[in-house]
Coordinates of C-alpha atoms in Angstrom, one line a residue:
M1 CA 120.5 37.6 68.3
R2 CA 122.4 36.6 65.3
V3 CA 121.0 32.8 64.4
R4 CA 123.2 31.4 61.8
V5 CA 121.8 29.2 58.7
V6 CA 124.3 26.4 57.0
A7 CA 124.5 26.4 54.0
G8 CA 126.2 23.6 51.1
V9 CA 128.0 23.3 49.6
L10 CA 130.4 11.5 22.5
C11 CA 132.8 11.7 21.5
G12 CA 133.3 9.5 18.4
A13 CA 131.3 9.5 15.2
L14 CA 127.6 7.9 16.2
A15 CA 127.0 5.6 13.1
T16 CA 123.7 6.1 11.2
V17 CA 121.3 3.6 12.0
A18 CA 119.3 2.8 8.7
F19 CA 115.2 3.9 9.3
T20 CA 112.0 1.4 8.8
G21 CA 108.9 2.6 8.0
C22 CA 107.3 5.6 5.9
G23 CA 108.7 8.3 5.1
I24 CA 108.3 12.6 6.8
P25 CA 105.0 13.3 5.1
E26 CA 105.1 17.5 4.8
R27 CA 102.1 18.1 7.3
S28 CA 99.8 16.0 8.5
E29 CA 97.1 16.6 11.8
V30 CA 98.9 16.9 14.3
Q31 CA 98.3 19.0 18.5
I32 CA 101.5 20.8 18.9
D33 CA 101.6 20.5 23.0
E34 CA 102.5 24.3 23.7
R35 CA 101.3 24.2 27.6
R36 CA 104.5 23.1 28.8
E37 CA 102.9 22.0 31.8
P38 CA 103.4 19.0 33.7
A39 CA 100.8 15.9 32.5
T40 CA 101.3 13.8 35.6
E41 CA 100.1 10.3 34.9
A42 CA 96.7 8.8 36.5
G43 CA 98.1 7.0 39.9
S44 CA 101.8 8.1 38.9
V45 CA 104.2 7.8 42.0
S46 CA 107.3 9.1 42.1
A47 CA 110.4 6.9 43.9
W48 CA 112.7 9.2 44.2
S49 CA 110.2 12.3 45.0
K50 CA 111.2 15.3 47.4
E51 CA 108.9 17.6 48.4
P52 CA 110.3 21.2 49.7
P53 CA 109.2 22.5 53.2
S54 CA 106.4 23.6 54.8
P55 CA 105.9 26.9 56.8
S56 CA 105.2 24.7 59.6
N57 CA 107.4 22.4 59.6
S58 CA 110.8 24.3 61.2
G59 CA 108.6 25.1 65.3
T60 CA 109.7 27.8 67.1
D61 CA 113.6 27.6 64.9
S62 CA 113.3 31.7 63.1
E63 CA 116.8 29.7 62.4
A64 CA 115.3 26.6 60.5
F65 CA 112.4 29.6 59.0
V66 CA 114.7 31.1 57.6
R67 CA 116.1 28.1 55.8
D68 CA 113.3 26.8 54.6
F69 CA 111.9 30.3 53.2
L70 CA 115.1 29.7 50.8
S71 CA 113.5 26.4 50.2
A72 CA 109.9 26.5 49.2
A73 CA 109.9 27.8 45.9
A74 CA 111.8 24.2 45.0
G75 CA 109.8 22.1 42.4
E76 CA 107.8 21.9 39.9
P77 CA 107.3 26.0 38.8
D78 CA 103.4 25.7 38.3
R79 CA 103.2 25.3 42.0
A80 CA 106.7 27.8 42.6
Y81 CA 104.5 31.6 44.0
D82 CA 101.9 29.4 46.2
R83 CA 105.1 28.0 47.5
V84 CA 106.0 30.2 48.8
K85 CA 103.2 32.1 49.8
Q86 CA 102.3 29.9 52.2
F87 CA 105.3 31.8 54.1
V88 CA 104.5 35.7 53.4
A89 CA 102.6 37.4 56.1
P90 CA 98.3 37.7 55.0
E91 CA 98.6 41.3 54.3
F92 CA 101.6 40.8 52.9
K93 CA 101.0 38.1 49.4
S94 CA 99.0 41.1 47.5
R95 CA 102.5 41.8 46.4
M96 CA 104.1 39.7 45.3
Q97 CA 103.2 38.6 40.8
D98 CA 102.3 35.3 40.2
K99 CA 103.8 34.1 37.1
R100 CA 103.4 30.3 36.3
G101 CA 105.0 27.8 33.6
S102 CA 107.8 29.5 31.4
E103 CA 107.6 32.4 33.6
V104 CA 108.8 31.4 36.5
E105 CA 112.0 32.1 37.6
L106 CA 113.9 31.3 40.4
T107 CA 116.7 32.9 41.9
V108 CA 119.6 31.3 42.3
V109 CA 121.2 32.7 45.9
R110 CA 124.7 31.4 47.5
L111 CA 124.9 32.6 51.6
T112 CA 128.5 34.2 52.2
D113 CA 127.6 34.4 55.7
A114 CA 125.6 33.8 58.2
P115 CA 121.5 35.7 58.9
V116 CA 121.7 38.1 60.6
I117 CA 118.5 37.3 62.6
T118 CA 118.1 41.3 64.9
N119 CA 114.8 40.5 67.4
N120 CA 112.3 44.3 68.0
V121 CA 110.2 44.4 71.7
D122 CA 106.4 43.6 68.9
R123 CA 107.9 40.4 68.5
S124 CA 109.2 41.1 65.1
A125 CA 112.5 40.5 63.2
A126 CA 114.2 42.2 61.0
V127 CA 116.3 39.7 58.7
T128 CA 119.2 40.4 56.5
I129 CA 121.2 37.8 54.2
S130 CA 124.8 38.2 52.8
V131 CA 124.5 36.8 49.0
Q132 CA 126.7 34.9 45.7
Q133 CA 124.0 35.8 43.1
V134 CA 124.7 31.9 41.8
G135 CA 122.2 32.4 38.4
V136 CA 118.8 31.9 37.5
L137 CA 116.7 29.1 37.4
R138 CA 114.6 29.2 34.7
A139 CA 111.3 26.6 34.3
D140 CA 113.2 24.3 31.6
G141 CA 115.9 23.8 33.7
R142 CA 118.8 26.0 33.0
L143 CA 120.1 27.9 35.4
V144 CA 121.2 31.4 33.3
P145 CA 123.5 33.6 34.2
P146 CA 122.3 36.5 37.2
V147 CA 120.6 39.1 36.3
S148 CA 119.8 41.0 40.4
T149 CA 123.2 42.6 41.4
E150 CA 122.4 42.6 45.0
T151 CA 124.8 41.1 47.2
T152 CA 122.3 41.3 50.8
Y153 CA 118.4 40.5 51.1
E154 CA 116.5 41.9 54.0
F155 CA 113.2 41.4 54.9
G156 CA 111.6 40.7 58.1
L157 CA 110.4 37.7 60.4
R158 CA 107.0 38.1 63.0
S159 CA 104.8 35.4 64.7
A160 CA 102.0 33.3 63.2
S161 CA 101.1 33.1 66.5
P162 CA 97.3 36.1 66.7
A163 CA 97.6 39.2 68.1
G164 CA 97.3 40.0 71.1
T165 CA 99.0 35.6 73.0
A166 CA 102.1 35.0 74.5
D167 CA 101.7 31.9 72.4
D168 CA 104.9 31.5 70.0
G169 CA 103.5 28.1 68.5
G170 CA 102.2 28.9 65.8
G171 CA 106.1 29.8 64.6
F172 CA 106.1 32.4 62.2
Y173 CA 105.7 34.7 58.8
I174 CA 107.8 37.1 56.2
T175 CA 107.3 40.5 55.7
D176 CA 108.0 42.4 53.2
P177 CA 109.5 39.2 51.7
P178 CA 111.5 40.2 48.5
N179 CA 110.0 41.2 45.1
L180 CA 111.4 37.7 43.9
L181 CA 111.6 33.6 44.3
L182 CA 115.0 33.9 45.7
L183 CA 116.5 29.5 46.7
S184 CA 119.4 28.8 48.0
D185 CA 122.1 27.1 46.4
T186 CA 121.9 24.0 49.3
A187 CA 118.2 23.7 48.2
L188 CA 118.7 23.0 44.3
R189 CA 120.4 20.5 45.6
D190 CA 118.1 19.4 48.1
Y191 CA 115.3 19.3 45.3
Y192 CA 116.6 18.5 42.1
E193 CA 117.6 15.8 39.8
P194 CA 120.6 18.1 37.3
Q195 CA 120.8 15.6 35.1
A196 CA 122.9 15.9 31.7
V197 CA 121.4 16.4 28.5
Y198 CA 123.5 15.8 25.3
F199 CA 123.1 18.1 22.2
W200 CA 125.5 17.5 19.0
N201 CA 127.9 19.5 17.5
S202 CA 128.5 22.1 14.8
D203 CA 128.5 18.8 12.8
R204 CA 126.9 16.5 14.1
T205 CA 129.8 14.7 14.8
R206 CA 129.9 14.3 18.5
L207 CA 127.1 14.6 21.6
V208 CA 128.2 17.5 23.9
P209 CA 126.9 17.3 27.5
D210 CA 124.7 20.7 28.7
Q211 CA 123.5 20.4 32.4
R212 CA 120.6 21.2 33.8
Y213 CA 118.4 20.6 36.9
L214 CA 114.9 18.4 37.4
P215 CA 112.8 18.8 40.7
L216 CA 113.4 15.7 42.4
T217 CA 108.3 16.3 42.7
V218 CA 108.9 14.8 39.0
P219 CA 107.2 11.5 38.1
T220 CA 109.5 9.3 37.4
E221 CA 107.9 8.4 34.5
R222 CA 107.4 11.9 33.2
R223 CA 110.8 12.4 33.4
L224 CA 111.3 11.0 29.2
N225 CA 108.6 13.7 28.6
E226 CA 110.4 16.9 30.0
V227 CA 113.9 15.5 28.0
V228 CA 112.1 15.8 25.5
K229 CA 111.6 19.5 26.2
W230 CA 114.4 19.9 26.8
L231 CA 115.3 18.4 24.0
V232 CA 113.4 19.9 21.0
D233 CA 113.8 23.9 23.3
G234 CA 118.0 23.4 22.2
P235 CA 121.1 23.9 23.8
S236 CA 122.3 26.7 26.5
D237 CA 122.8 29.6 25.3
W238 CA 127.1 29.9 25.7
L239 CA 127.4 26.6 24.5
S240 CA 125.1 27.8 21.5
T241 CA 128.4 28.4 19.5
G242 CA 129.7 24.3 19.7
A243 CA 126.1 22.7 19.8
V244 CA 123.0 23.1 18.0
G245 CA 119.6 22.7 18.6
L246 CA 117.2 20.2 16.1
P247 CA 115.7 21.9 13.1
D248 CA 113.8 25.2 13.4
R249 CA 110.2 24.5 14.9
T250 CA 109.9 21.7 15.7
E251 CA 107.8 21.0 18.5
L252 CA 106.7 17.6 20.3
I253 CA 103.4 16.6 19.6
N254 CA 101.3 16.0 22.4
N255 CA 102.7 13.7 25.2
A256 CA 105.6 11.3 25.3
T257 CA 103.8 8.1 26.8
G258 CA 104.8 5.0 27.5
G259 CA 105.8 2.0 30.1
N260 CA 107.0 -1.2 30.6
G261 CA 109.8 -1.1 28.3
R262 CA 108.2 0.3 25.5
W263 CA 108.5 4.4 24.9
E264 CA 107.3 6.5 21.7
V265 CA 107.7 9.6 21.2
N266 CA 105.6 12.1 18.2
L267 CA 106.9 15.2 16.7
D268 CA 106.7 17.7 13.8
M269 CA 109.5 18.5 12.9
P270 CA 109.7 20.9 9.3
G271 CA 111.7 19.0 5.9
D272 CA 112.8 15.2 5.6
D273 CA 116.0 15.3 7.9
R274 CA 116.2 11.2 8.5
T275 CA 119.9 11.3 9.9
R276 CA 118.8 14.4 12.3
A277 CA 115.6 11.8 14.0
D278 CA 117.4 8.9 13.9
Q279 CA 120.5 11.5 15.8
F280 CA 117.9 13.1 18.1
V281 CA 116.9 9.4 19.3
T282 CA 120.5 8.7 20.3
Q283 CA 120.4 12.0 21.5
L284 CA 117.5 10.7 24.1
A285 CA 119.7 7.0 25.1
W286 CA 121.8 9.5 26.5
S287 CA 120.1 11.9 28.4
L288 CA 117.9 9.2 29.3
P289 CA 120.7 7.0 31.1
D290 CA 118.4 4.8 33.0
L291 CA 115.6 4.5 30.6
D292 CA 116.2 1.5 29.1
G293 CA 113.3 -0.5 26.3
K294 CA 112.3 0.5 22.6
L295 CA 112.1 3.9 21.9
E296 CA 109.7 4.7 18.7
L297 CA 110.2 8.4 17.5
K298 CA 107.3 9.9 15.3
V299 CA 107.1 12.0 13.4
R300 CA 103.7 13.8 12.6
N301 CA 102.2 10.6 13.8
N302 CA 104.4 8.1 11.3
S303 CA 106.4 6.0 11.7
I304 CA 110.3 6.8 11.9
V305 CA 113.5 4.9 13.8
V306 CA 112.4 2.3 17.0
A307 CA 115.3 1.7 18.6
D308 CA 116.7 0.0 21.7
L309 CA 117.8 2.3 24.8
A310 CA 120.7 0.5 25.4
E311 CA 122.1 -0.9 22.9
R312 CA 122.4 3.1 21.4
R313 CA 123.8 3.5 24.6
S314 CA 127.1 0.6 23.3
R315 CA 127.7 2.8 21.4
A316 CA 131.1 4.2 23.4
L317 CA 130.9 8.6 24.0
Y318 CA 133.9 8.4 24.1
T319 CA 136.6 7.8 21.9
L320 CA 138.9 6.2 25.0
Q321 CA 140.3 3.0 24.1
E322 CA 142.3 2.1 28.2
G323 CA 141.7 4.6 31.6
P324 CA 145.1 6.8 32.2
R325 CA 148.2 6.7 33.3
R326 CA 149.9 9.3 35.9
Y327 CA 153.3 11.5 34.9
C328 CA 155.5 13.6 36.2
V329 CA 157.9 16.0 35.6
Y330 CA 161.5 14.9 37.4
E331 CA 164.9 16.0 37.0
G332 CA 163.3 17.9 33.6
A333 CA 162.3 14.7 32.0
V334 CA 158.7 12.4 31.8
H335 CA 158.1 9.7 33.4
P336 CA 155.9 7.2 34.8
L337 CA 154.3 7.3 38.5
E338 CA 154.4 4.2 39.8
I339 CA 151.0 4.1 42.2
A340 CA 150.2 0.9 44.5
G341 CA 147.4 -1.0 42.7
E342 CA 147.4 1.3 39.5
P343 CA 148.5 0.3 36.6
G344 CA 152.1 1.7 35.6
G345 CA 153.2 2.1 31.9
T346 CA 156.0 3.4 29.4
V347 CA 156.9 6.6 28.4
P348 CA 156.2 7.3 24.8
L349 CA 158.7 10.5 24.4
D350 CA 161.6 9.6 22.3
P351 CA 164.5 10.1 24.8
G352 CA 166.5 13.5 23.5
A353 CA 163.0 14.7 23.3
N354 CA 162.1 13.8 27.4
R355 CA 165.0 17.0 27.8
N356 CA 164.1 20.5 30.4
V357 CA 160.7 19.0 31.0
V358 CA 158.8 21.2 32.3
S359 CA 154.9 20.9 32.5
A360 CA 153.8 18.2 29.4
G361 CA 150.2 17.0 27.7
L362 CA 149.9 14.2 26.4
A363 CA 146.8 12.6 25.8
R364 CA 146.3 9.4 23.0
S365 CA 144.5 10.0 19.8
G366 CA 143.8 7.1 17.3
G367 CA 145.9 4.6 18.2
K368 CA 148.3 8.0 18.1
I369 CA 150.0 9.9 21.0
L370 CA 150.1 13.7 21.6
A371 CA 152.8 14.8 22.9
A372 CA 153.2 19.0 23.5
L373 CA 155.8 19.2 26.0
V374 CA 157.1 22.9 27.6
V375 CA 161.2 22.6 27.5
T376 CA 163.4 25.1 29.0
G377 CA 166.8 27.1 27.6
S378 CA 168.6 30.2 27.7
D379 CA 166.4 31.9 26.2
G380 CA 162.9 31.0 27.7
Q381 CA 160.1 28.6 27.0
R382 CA 159.2 27.2 24.1
L383 CA 156.3 24.4 23.1
S384 CA 157.2 21.1 22.3
V385 CA 155.3 19.3 20.1
G386 CA 155.1 15.8 17.8
T387 CA 152.2 13.1 17.1
G388 CA 153.0 9.6 15.8
P389 CA 153.3 6.1 17.3
D390 CA 154.7 5.5 20.4
P391 CA 157.8 6.7 21.1
V392 CA 157.2 10.0 19.8
T393 CA 160.3 10.7 17.8
A394 CA 159.7 14.3 15.7
F395 CA 159.2 17.1 17.4
K396 CA 158.8 20.8 15.8
K397 CA 159.9 23.8 17.9
G398 CA 157.3 26.8 18.8
P399 CA 157.9 30.8 19.0
V400 CA 160.2 31.3 23.0
H401 CA 157.8 33.2 25.7
T402 CA 159.3 33.8 28.7
A403 CA 156.5 31.9 30.9
I404 CA 154.1 29.4 29.2
G405 CA 151.2 27.1 31.3
R406 CA 150.2 23.7 30.7
P407 CA 149.3 22.4 27.3
V408 CA 145.9 20.4 26.7
W409 CA 145.0 18.6 23.6
L410 CA 141.2 18.8 22.4
R411 CA 140.4 15.3 21.2
A412 CA 138.5 14.1 17.7
A413 CA 136.2 12.8 17.1
G414 CA 137.4 11.7 13.4
T415 CA 140.3 12.6 12.1
E416 CA 140.9 16.5 12.7
Q417 CA 144.3 18.1 12.3
P418 CA 145.5 17.4 16.1
R419 CA 144.7 21.1 18.1
G420 CA 146.4 21.9 21.6
L421 CA 145.8 24.9 24.0
V422 CA 148.3 26.6 26.2
V423 CA 148.8 30.0 27.7
A424 CA 151.1 32.2 27.6
G425 CA 152.8 35.2 28.5
G426 CA 149.0 36.3 29.7
R427 CA 147.4 35.8 26.1
L428 CA 145.1 32.1 24.8
Y429 CA 146.5 30.4 22.1
R430 CA 145.9 27.5 20.0
F431 CA 148.4 25.2 19.2
D432 CA 148.4 23.2 15.6
Q433 CA 151.6 19.3 15.9
N434 CA 153.9 21.9 13.8
A435 CA 153.7 23.9 17.0
Q436 CA 152.3 27.2 15.9
M437 CA 150.4 28.8 18.4
T438 CA 148.3 31.7 17.0
P439 CA 146.3 34.2 19.2
I440 CA 142.1 33.4 20.2
A441 CA 140.7 36.1 21.4
L442 CA 137.9 36.2 24.4
N443 CA 135.6 38.9 24.4
L444 CA 136.1 39.5 27.8
P445 CA 137.9 42.9 29.9
P446 CA 141.5 42.7 29.4
A447 CA 143.6 41.2 32.4
P448 CA 146.2 37.8 31.9
V449 CA 144.5 34.2 30.9
N450 CA 145.8 32.0 34.2
A451 CA 145.0 28.2 33.2
V452 CA 142.6 26.9 30.4
A453 CA 141.5 23.6 30.5
A454 CA 139.7 21.3 27.9
S455 CA 136.9 18.9 28.6
L456 CA 136.9 15.5 26.9
D457 CA 134.4 16.4 24.2
G458 CA 136.9 18.6 22.6
Q459 CA 134.0 21.3 22.9
R460 CA 133.9 23.4 25.6
I461 CA 136.7 25.1 27.5
A462 CA 137.1 26.0 31.1
V463 CA 139.9 29.0 31.8
V464 CA 140.7 31.1 34.7
V465 CA 141.0 34.9 33.4
G466 CA 142.5 37.6 36.1
G467 CA 141.5 34.7 38.5
L468 CA 138.0 34.8 37.7
L469 CA 136.9 31.1 36.1
Y470 CA 134.8 30.6 32.9
V471 CA 133.9 28.3 30.6
A472 CA 133.0 28.9 26.9
A473 CA 132.3 26.4 23.7
L474 CA 134.3 26.5 21.1
N475 CA 133.6 26.0 16.6
L476 CA 136.7 23.4 15.6
A477 CA 135.2 24.3 12.2
G478 CA 137.5 24.2 8.8
G479 CA 140.5 23.9 11.3
G480 CA 140.3 26.3 13.2
V481 CA 139.8 27.6 16.6
T482 CA 136.3 29.3 17.2
V483 CA 135.2 30.9 21.0
G484 CA 132.4 31.6 22.0
P485 CA 131.1 34.7 24.6
P486 CA 132.7 33.1 28.0
R487 CA 129.8 32.3 30.7
R488 CA 131.1 33.8 34.4
V489 CA 131.3 30.8 36.9
A490 CA 129.9 31.8 40.1
T491 CA 132.2 30.4 43.1
S492 CA 133.4 31.2 46.2
L493 CA 136.9 30.7 45.2
T494 CA 138.8 33.7 44.8
S495 CA 142.2 34.4 43.1
I496 CA 141.9 31.1 41.2
S497 CA 144.7 29.8 39.5
A498 CA 143.8 26.1 38.3
V499 CA 141.7 24.7 36.1
D500 CA 141.0 21.2 35.2
W501 CA 137.3 18.9 34.8
G502 CA 136.0 17.0 36.8
D503 CA 133.6 15.1 34.9
E504 CA 131.3 15.9 32.1
N505 CA 130.0 18.8 34.3
R506 CA 132.0 19.6 37.0
L507 CA 135.6 21.3 37.1
I508 CA 137.8 20.9 39.5
V509 CA 139.3 25.1 40.4
A510 CA 141.8 25.8 43.1
G511 CA 141.0 29.1 44.2
S512 CA 141.3 31.1 47.7
A513 CA 138.7 30.3 50.1
G514 CA 140.6 32.5 53.5
R515 CA 143.7 30.0 52.8
P516 CA 144.9 28.3 49.3
A517 CA 141.7 25.1 49.1
I518 CA 140.5 22.9 45.9
Y519 CA 137.1 22.8 45.3
E520 CA 135.0 20.6 42.8
V521 CA 132.2 23.5 41.0
S522 CA 129.4 22.8 39.2
V523 CA 130.2 24.3 35.4
D524 CA 127.4 26.5 36.2
G525 CA 128.8 27.2 39.6
A526 CA 125.3 26.4 41.3
V527 CA 127.2 23.9 43.5
Q528 CA 130.8 23.8 45.0
T529 CA 132.6 21.0 47.6
P530 CA 135.2 21.7 49.2
L531 CA 137.5 18.6 48.4
K532 CA 140.9 20.7 49.3
D533 CA 139.7 23.3 52.1
D534 CA 143.3 24.2 53.0
T535 CA 147.1 23.3 50.2
G536 CA 149.5 25.2 52.3
A537 CA 150.7 27.0 49.5
K538 CA 149.3 28.9 46.6
V539 CA 148.5 25.3 43.5
T540 CA 150.8 26.4 40.4
H541 CA 149.9 22.6 38.5
L542 CA 146.6 20.8 38.6
S543 CA 145.6 17.9 35.8
T544 CA 142.9 15.5 36.6
Y545 CA 140.8 11.9 35.0
P546 CA 138.0 13.0 33.9
V547 CA 135.4 11.0 35.7
N548 CA 132.8 9.2 31.9
P549 CA 130.6 6.9 30.6
T550 CA 133.5 4.6 28.8
I551 CA 135.5 4.5 31.0
P552 CA 135.0 5.0 34.7
V553 CA 136.3 5.0 37.9
P554 CA 136.4 6.7 40.4
S555 CA 136.1 10.0 41.9
G556 CA 139.2 12.4 43.0
A557 CA 141.4 11.8 40.6
F558 CA 143.3 15.0 40.5
M559 CA 146.9 15.4 41.1
Y560 CA 148.4 19.0 41.6
E561 CA 151.4 20.9 42.6
A562 CA 152.1 23.6 45.6
N563 CA 155.0 25.3 46.5
G564 CA 157.3 22.9 44.3
V565 CA 156.0 19.5 45.8
A566 CA 153.7 17.7 43.7
Y567 CA 149.9 16.0 45.3
R568 CA 147.6 12.8 44.3
G569 CA 144.0 12.5 46.1
S570 CA 142.4 12.3 47.4
P571 CA 143.2 11.5 49.6
V572 CA 145.5 13.6 49.2
E573 CA 148.9 12.6 50.0
Q574 CA 151.8 13.8 48.0
I575 CA 154.1 11.7 45.3
Q576 CA 157.4 10.1 46.5
R577 CA 160.5 10.2 45.3
G578 CA 160.5 6.7 45.3
E579 CA 156.7 6.5 43.1
V580 CA 158.8 7.8 39.6
G581 CA 159.6 5.1 37.9
L582 CA 161.6 3.6 35.4
V583 CA 164.7 6.7 37.4
T584 CA 168.6 5.7 37.8
P585 CA 168.9 6.7 41.1
P586 CA 171.1 9.2 41.6
P587 CA 175.3 9.2 42.8
S588 CA 176.0 9.4 45.5
G589 CA 176.0 12.8 47.6
V590 CA 173.4 14.2 45.0
R591 CA 170.3 15.3 46.8
P592 CA 167.3 13.0 44.9
G593 CA 164.8 16.2 42.9
N594 CA 161.2 16.2 43.5
P595 CA 159.2 14.7 41.5
S596 CA 157.0 18.0 40.1
A597 CA 153.8 19.1 37.5
P598 CA 151.7 15.9 37.8
F599 CA 150.1 14.6 35.0
F600 CA 147.8 11.8 32.7
L601 CA 147.4 9.9 30.1
Y602 CA 144.8 8.9 28.5

C-alpha cells in the first residue's frame, strides 16, 4: 500500500558604553568550559519545552510511525542516537555508531513525494522516501549546506509484537536503517526555535544576523548559556566575508548563569580590547530579545561591563527613520500608491528626471533620498542615479544595456558613499552615485544572473543565478563590494525569477511549484511557506518591506508584477489604476495604462 506522510512546510553605528571596573589581566586562574554539553540547573522547567515523539506515539498507524521516525532525532544532541534507536529493531541497533556532543549531526531533508510503504506477506514492509537535501544541522545550532546527495532512502518496517503472534498492538520497528540521523524539515519546524544571533560586520559598525536553531527542550534559563556559546564560536561560514567573531581563543568560563533579572557571563578573552568586550554585550542583548535585567560581563573573573539589556536594545538596530511608502511606475513615471489605511507619499524626484522609467529603487539615507531609475531610450536601457534632498534634482546616467533589472541600494550605517547592485545583461554590477557600473564576480558556474536583493543590514544579498537561489555575504571595505562564496538555498521552487528579503532571515521568492508561485523561504532553505500558490504567470518583478525590530509592520508587505499586472499582498489583490496617486486623468477616448514595477520606499 501507499501511505502519504504530511510534510510541512544594527545597522547604525552603536555607541560604545564607557567601561567601569578594573582592567583585564593577561591571565588568571580560570576554568574553561570545554564540555559543550547541557548544564541544566536543578529543578529547572522550560515553559516552551516540546519533546520529540516516542515510538508508541503512533500506535498501529504505520504512516504516523514513519513520520515520527523522521522526527526522533530532534532535540538536544547528546541523546539524539538514543531517541532514534528506540525506533530501531534490536538486531539493527548496533549498526548505528553513536556520536555525542559536538559530533552529532542531523541530515535535514524535505520530502518531495509521499513515502511509499509496501507491505510484505511476513508482516514486514519496505519503505522508500524521496527527498530534497536541505542541510546538516550541527550541535551548535547551525544548519550548514548538505553533504549527502541521495534523493531517496530505503529502509524496512516490521511489527514490534512478539514473533508468532497476530497482535499488531505492539507497534513497529525500523529495520535496516540509514547510517545517519535523518530529520524532516517538518520536525525542524516543530521541535526547534529559529534564533537570530548577531555578529559585528568587518569594521564593527553594524550588526549582522545569523540564523541558528535551538531545541525546544532547552530550559528557558539555559538559553543564555547556549547563545553565549554560539557567539563565542563565531558566525556561520557563509557569513565570514562580512561578519567577524570575537578574538581568537576566546572561551566561555564555566556556564553563563543568572536569574531574576541578573545575569553573569565570564569569558577568557585574549588581549585588553575593552571596546570588543562592550560590543559583545550589545550582541548578546539583541541575540536574546526577551532577556531583560542587568548583565555583568567578566573577563578572566574581572568585572568589565554591567549593562541593562533593555537599554542596549533601545538604540535602533537599523537606520530606518519611518515606515514604508508604496510606489509604482505608471505611464513611464514614478508615482505613489494611495492604499486605504496606509500613509501616502509624494514623488521625491525632479519631474524632468521622472520620465521613460521602467523600474526604480529608492531609499532613505541620512536625510537624503537615494534614487536609481531604469530609463529606456531608443538605444536601450540606462541606469539613471541621483542622490540628495527630497526632491532629487541631479542625475547621472550609466552605460546602455539591452535590459536592466530592478536596482537595489546597499544600506549604510555611517557616512559611506552610496552603493547599489543591479542586474544588467545577465551579469551582476555594482553602481555608485555617479551611475558608474562595475561588474562583480560570483564564484558560481557560468549562468545568467536573474535577480538580486539586499538585506537591511547591507552585508548580505540574495541572488538568483540560472534560476537557482543563493545567499552571500558582502565585504564593503574600501568603498568596494566583494561578494563572499555564495551558499545555495534549498527550496522546492524551480525556475526562480525574483527574490527579496521578507525579514532578517527569510526571503520572499518567486518561482515555479508546478504553477508560478511565491513562497517565503528561510535564508538556509529549512522552512518554506506558500504565500501565493498560483500567480497565474511568471513573476518578473518583486519588492518587499522586510519585517525588522526597528520599525515593525505586519508581515506580508510584498508587491509583484506578473504578465504586466501589478499586485500587492497580503491578501493578494491587484493594484488598481485608481490607487495610483498624483495622476492626471487621460484625455477622452485614451485608454489608461496599468500600474507596473511596484516598490517600497523606506
